[in-house]
XYZ file of C-alpha atoms in Angstrom:
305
model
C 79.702 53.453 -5.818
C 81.116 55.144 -8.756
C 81.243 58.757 -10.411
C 81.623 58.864 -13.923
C 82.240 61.996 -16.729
C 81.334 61.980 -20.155
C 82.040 64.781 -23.059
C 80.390 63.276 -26.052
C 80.689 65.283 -29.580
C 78.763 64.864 -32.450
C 79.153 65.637 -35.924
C 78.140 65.352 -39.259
C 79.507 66.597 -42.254
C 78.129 65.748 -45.727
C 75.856 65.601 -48.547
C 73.070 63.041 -49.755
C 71.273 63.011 -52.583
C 67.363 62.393 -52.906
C 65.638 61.449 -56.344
C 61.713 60.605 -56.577
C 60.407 58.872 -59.841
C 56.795 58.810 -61.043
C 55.696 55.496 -60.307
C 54.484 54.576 -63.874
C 56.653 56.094 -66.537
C 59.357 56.633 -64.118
C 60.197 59.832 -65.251
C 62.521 61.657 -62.338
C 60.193 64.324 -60.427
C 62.531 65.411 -57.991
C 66.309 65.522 -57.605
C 67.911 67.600 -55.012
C 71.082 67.577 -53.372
C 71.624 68.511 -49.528
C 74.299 69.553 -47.388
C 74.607 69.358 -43.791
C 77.745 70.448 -41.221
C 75.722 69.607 -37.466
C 78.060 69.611 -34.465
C 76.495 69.086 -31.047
C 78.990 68.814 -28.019
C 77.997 68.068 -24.012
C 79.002 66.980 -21.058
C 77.499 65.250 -18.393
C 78.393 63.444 -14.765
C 76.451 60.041 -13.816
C 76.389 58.681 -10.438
C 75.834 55.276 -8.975
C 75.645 53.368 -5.823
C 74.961 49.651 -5.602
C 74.732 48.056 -1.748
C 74.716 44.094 -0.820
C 73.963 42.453 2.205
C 74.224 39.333 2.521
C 71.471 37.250 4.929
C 72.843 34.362 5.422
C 75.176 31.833 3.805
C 73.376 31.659 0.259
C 71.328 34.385 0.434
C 71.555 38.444 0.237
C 70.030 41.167 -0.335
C 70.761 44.114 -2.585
C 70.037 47.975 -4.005
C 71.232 49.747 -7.211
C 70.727 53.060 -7.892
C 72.224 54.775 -10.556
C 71.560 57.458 -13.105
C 70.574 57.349 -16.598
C 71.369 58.846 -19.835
C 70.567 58.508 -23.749
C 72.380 60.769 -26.078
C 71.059 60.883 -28.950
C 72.241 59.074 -31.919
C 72.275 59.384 -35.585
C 69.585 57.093 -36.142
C 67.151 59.622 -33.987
C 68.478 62.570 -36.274
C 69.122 60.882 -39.829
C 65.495 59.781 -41.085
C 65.348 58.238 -44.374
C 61.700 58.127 -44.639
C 59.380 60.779 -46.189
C 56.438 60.415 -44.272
C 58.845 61.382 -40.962
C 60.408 64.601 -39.637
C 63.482 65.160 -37.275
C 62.676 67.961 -34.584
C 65.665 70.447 -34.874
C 65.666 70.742 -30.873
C 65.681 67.197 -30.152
C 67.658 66.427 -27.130
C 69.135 63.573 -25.050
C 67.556 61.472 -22.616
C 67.973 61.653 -18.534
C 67.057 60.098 -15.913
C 67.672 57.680 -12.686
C 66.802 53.874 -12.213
C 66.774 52.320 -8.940
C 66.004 48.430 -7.401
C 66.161 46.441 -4.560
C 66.025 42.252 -4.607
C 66.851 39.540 -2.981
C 68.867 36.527 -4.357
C 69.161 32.861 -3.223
C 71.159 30.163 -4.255
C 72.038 26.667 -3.282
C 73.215 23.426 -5.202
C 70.264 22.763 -6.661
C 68.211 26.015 -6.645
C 67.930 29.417 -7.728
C 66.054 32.441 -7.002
C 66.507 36.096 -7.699
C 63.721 38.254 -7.084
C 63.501 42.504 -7.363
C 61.088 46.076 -7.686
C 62.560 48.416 -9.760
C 61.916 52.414 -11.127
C 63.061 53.630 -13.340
C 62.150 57.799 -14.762
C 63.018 59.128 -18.246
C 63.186 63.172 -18.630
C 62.358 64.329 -22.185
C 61.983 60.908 -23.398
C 61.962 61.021 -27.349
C 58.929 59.357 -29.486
C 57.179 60.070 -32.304
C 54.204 62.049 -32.782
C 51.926 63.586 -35.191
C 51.645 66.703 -36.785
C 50.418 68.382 -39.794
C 52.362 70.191 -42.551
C 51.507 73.491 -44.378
C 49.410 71.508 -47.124
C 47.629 69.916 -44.044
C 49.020 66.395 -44.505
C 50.146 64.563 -41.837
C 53.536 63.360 -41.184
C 54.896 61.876 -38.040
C 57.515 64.103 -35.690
C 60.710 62.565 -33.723
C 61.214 64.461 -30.776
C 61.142 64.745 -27.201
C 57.567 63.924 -26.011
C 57.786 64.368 -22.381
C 58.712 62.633 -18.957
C 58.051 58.633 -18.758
C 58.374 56.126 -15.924
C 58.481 52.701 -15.595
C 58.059 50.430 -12.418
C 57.820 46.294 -11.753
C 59.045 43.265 -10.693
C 61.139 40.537 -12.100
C 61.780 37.077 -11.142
C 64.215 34.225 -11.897
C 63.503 30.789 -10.420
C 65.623 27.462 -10.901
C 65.239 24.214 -9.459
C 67.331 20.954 -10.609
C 65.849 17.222 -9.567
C 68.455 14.684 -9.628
C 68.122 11.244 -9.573
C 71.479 10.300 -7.612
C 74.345 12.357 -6.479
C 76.283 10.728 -9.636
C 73.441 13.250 -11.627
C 73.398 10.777 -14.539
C 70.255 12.659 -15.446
C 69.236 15.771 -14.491
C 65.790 17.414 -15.207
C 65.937 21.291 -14.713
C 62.461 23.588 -14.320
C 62.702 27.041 -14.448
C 61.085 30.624 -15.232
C 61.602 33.777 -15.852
C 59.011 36.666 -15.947
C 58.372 40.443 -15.578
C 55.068 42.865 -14.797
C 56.036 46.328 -16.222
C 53.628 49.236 -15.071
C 55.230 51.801 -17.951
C 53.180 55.439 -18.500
C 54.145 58.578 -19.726
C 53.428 61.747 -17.330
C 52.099 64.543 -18.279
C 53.318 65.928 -22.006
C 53.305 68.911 -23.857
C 51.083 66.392 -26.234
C 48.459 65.932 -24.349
C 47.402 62.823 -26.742
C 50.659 60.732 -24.262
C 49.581 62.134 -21.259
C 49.389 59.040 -18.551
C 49.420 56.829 -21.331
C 51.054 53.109 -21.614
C 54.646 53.170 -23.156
C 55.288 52.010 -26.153
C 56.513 48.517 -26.953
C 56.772 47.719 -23.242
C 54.461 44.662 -22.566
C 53.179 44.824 -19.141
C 53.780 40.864 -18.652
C 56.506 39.184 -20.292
C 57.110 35.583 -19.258
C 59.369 32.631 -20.059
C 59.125 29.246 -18.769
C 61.201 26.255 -19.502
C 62.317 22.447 -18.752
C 65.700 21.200 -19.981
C 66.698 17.012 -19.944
C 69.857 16.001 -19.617
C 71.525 12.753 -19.653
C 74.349 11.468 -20.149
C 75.531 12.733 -24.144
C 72.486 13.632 -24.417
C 70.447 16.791 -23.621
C 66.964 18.409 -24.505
C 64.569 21.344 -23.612
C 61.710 23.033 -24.463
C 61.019 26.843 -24.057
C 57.534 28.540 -23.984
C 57.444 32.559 -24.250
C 54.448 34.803 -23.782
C 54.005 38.381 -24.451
C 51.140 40.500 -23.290
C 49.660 43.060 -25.300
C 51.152 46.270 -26.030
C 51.059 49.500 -27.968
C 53.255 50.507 -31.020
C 52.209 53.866 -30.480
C 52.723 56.524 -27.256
C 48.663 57.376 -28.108
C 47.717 54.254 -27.565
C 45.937 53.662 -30.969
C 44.570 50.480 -31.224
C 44.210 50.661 -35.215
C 45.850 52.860 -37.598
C 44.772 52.241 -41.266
C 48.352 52.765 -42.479
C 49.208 50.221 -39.968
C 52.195 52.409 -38.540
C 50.354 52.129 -34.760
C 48.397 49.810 -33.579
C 47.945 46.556 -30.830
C 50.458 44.302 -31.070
C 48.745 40.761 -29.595
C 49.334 38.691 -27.115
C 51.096 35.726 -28.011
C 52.880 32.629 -27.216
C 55.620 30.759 -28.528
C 57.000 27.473 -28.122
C 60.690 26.476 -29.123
C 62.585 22.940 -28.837
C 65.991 22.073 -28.957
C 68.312 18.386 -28.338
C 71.944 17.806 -28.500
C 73.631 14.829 -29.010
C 77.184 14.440 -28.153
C 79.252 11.481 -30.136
C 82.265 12.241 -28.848
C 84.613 14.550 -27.635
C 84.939 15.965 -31.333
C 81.124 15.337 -33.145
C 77.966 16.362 -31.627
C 74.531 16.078 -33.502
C 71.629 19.085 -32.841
C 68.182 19.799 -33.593
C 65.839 23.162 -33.301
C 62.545 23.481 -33.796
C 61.156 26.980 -33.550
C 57.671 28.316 -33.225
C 56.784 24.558 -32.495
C 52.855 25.036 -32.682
C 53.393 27.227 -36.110
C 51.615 30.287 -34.256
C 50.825 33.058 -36.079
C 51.891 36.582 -34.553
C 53.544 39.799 -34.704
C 56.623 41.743 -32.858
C 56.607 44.780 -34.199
C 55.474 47.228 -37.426
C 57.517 49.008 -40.097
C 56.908 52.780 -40.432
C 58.986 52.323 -43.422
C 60.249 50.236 -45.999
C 58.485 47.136 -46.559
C 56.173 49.238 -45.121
C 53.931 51.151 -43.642
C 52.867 46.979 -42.660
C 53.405 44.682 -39.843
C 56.269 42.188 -39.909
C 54.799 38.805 -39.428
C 56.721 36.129 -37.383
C 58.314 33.470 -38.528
C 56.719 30.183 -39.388
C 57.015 26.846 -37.894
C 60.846 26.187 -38.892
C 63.432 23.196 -38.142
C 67.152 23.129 -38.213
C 69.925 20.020 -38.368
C 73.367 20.851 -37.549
C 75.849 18.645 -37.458
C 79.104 19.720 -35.093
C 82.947 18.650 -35.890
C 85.902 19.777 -33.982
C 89.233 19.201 -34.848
């Protein structure tokens, strides 16, 4: 267990300086200087317990529970962008995560498998609102309480040929199911909706090849759908919010090793040249969707001296 006490201050003191041309004769049509003095000071007192039993030999089981908390930063009160606003009363994140799981290991074999929860008070997201000439613009602030609960697993298995493990051929995965909503919300367009950006199934699945200098593997990683946006908009013409697929990707890597001193390696990313996305831009290059990269290959060649 563990008790810990935090003061956290934050400042700012300064000007900047914000000039808009016209976009054809650039002419300037606005140029204003601001000044801001913002101090903001707090403290808080997080608690945490973690307990581990162990079951036999090579396995045990085990609980963490602990609680959370996001200050806020200056990236959620400095906002560059035009088309978005900084709520004045913004404030920090709290909240508590707990798990339980239970963990295995032997020579050739791993597994680690756990539930968790964790609860977000006053978790901060971006809304809409309109302005005073009835344009919309799109709010930071605190939209309301959010949970999240799941599972995760880690499995691991090695074959090997001969207890002198010449070559080795490894298998393992890695995946999560993420049940993430918002509670009820002042906006009542989040209520008991998804989360944004959490995918509800995130999986990763591998098998690695070794022998002797020589070593290989090849990754696959799928994402589930998700939302960009605490509304759950599935389009958006300015393409701000909106689904972000499901996809798959499929990376390969080998190493050779010369010698002690030289070693040889290839990568090949995004193998089958799928075409996806991860995330969108609310500002520059946007409002737009970032694509993923193509099909790409790498050569490295490794000296040590």
């Amino acid at each position: 267990g563990g008790l810990r006490y935090e003061y956290i201050q934050t400042q700012a003191l300064g000007s900047y300086r914000q000039i808009n041309y016209h976009p054809l004769t650039n002419e300037v049509l606005f140029d204003t200087t601001y000044n801001e003095n913002k101090s903001n000071s707090r403290s808080i007192f997080l608690a945490g317990l973690g307990v581990t039993y162990k079951v036999s030999k090579n396995s045990s089981v085990y609980s963490n529970n602990s609680q959370n908390y996001r200050g806020i930063n200056f990236s959620d009160i400095r906002i560059s962008n035009p088309n978005q606003k900084v709520d004045e009363n913004i404030q920090d994140e709290k909240g508590f995560n707990t798990d339980l799981g239970f963990k295995k290991r032997t020579d050739n074999f791993q597994l680690d498998v756990s539930g968790f929860f964790l609860y977000y008070n006053n978790k901060i997201g971006v809304v809409n609102q309109k302005d005073s000439l009835n344009e919309f613009f799109r709010l930071r602030t605190n939209i309301g309480n959010a949970y999240s609960t799941g599972l995760e697993l880690y499995a691991e298995y090695q074959f090997k040929n001969s207890d002198s493990a010449s070559f080795k051929t490894t298998v393992f995965v890695n995946g999560s199911y993420v049940h993430a909503r918002y509670g009820k919300s002042l906006e009542s367009a989040y209520s008991n909706k998804q989360i944004e950006l959490v995918p509800p199934i995130t999986l990763k699945s591998g098998i690695k090849f070794q022998l002797f200098n020589w070593n290989a593997s090849l990754l696959a990683t799928y994402v589930q759908k998700h939302f960009t946006d605490g509304t759950n908009a599935e389009f958006d013409p300015n393409a701000v919010a909106g689904i972000i697929p499901s996809y798959y990707v499929l990376d390969f890597s080998t190493r050779y090793k010369i010698n002690k001193n030289c070693e040889i390696k290839t990568e090949i990313n995004n193998l089958t040249n799928n075409k996806y996305i991860t995330r969108r831009a609310s500002a520059y290059p946007g409002p737009i969707i970032i694509p993923s990269d193509e099909i790409n290959f790498y050569l490295t060649l490794g000296i040590t001296l």
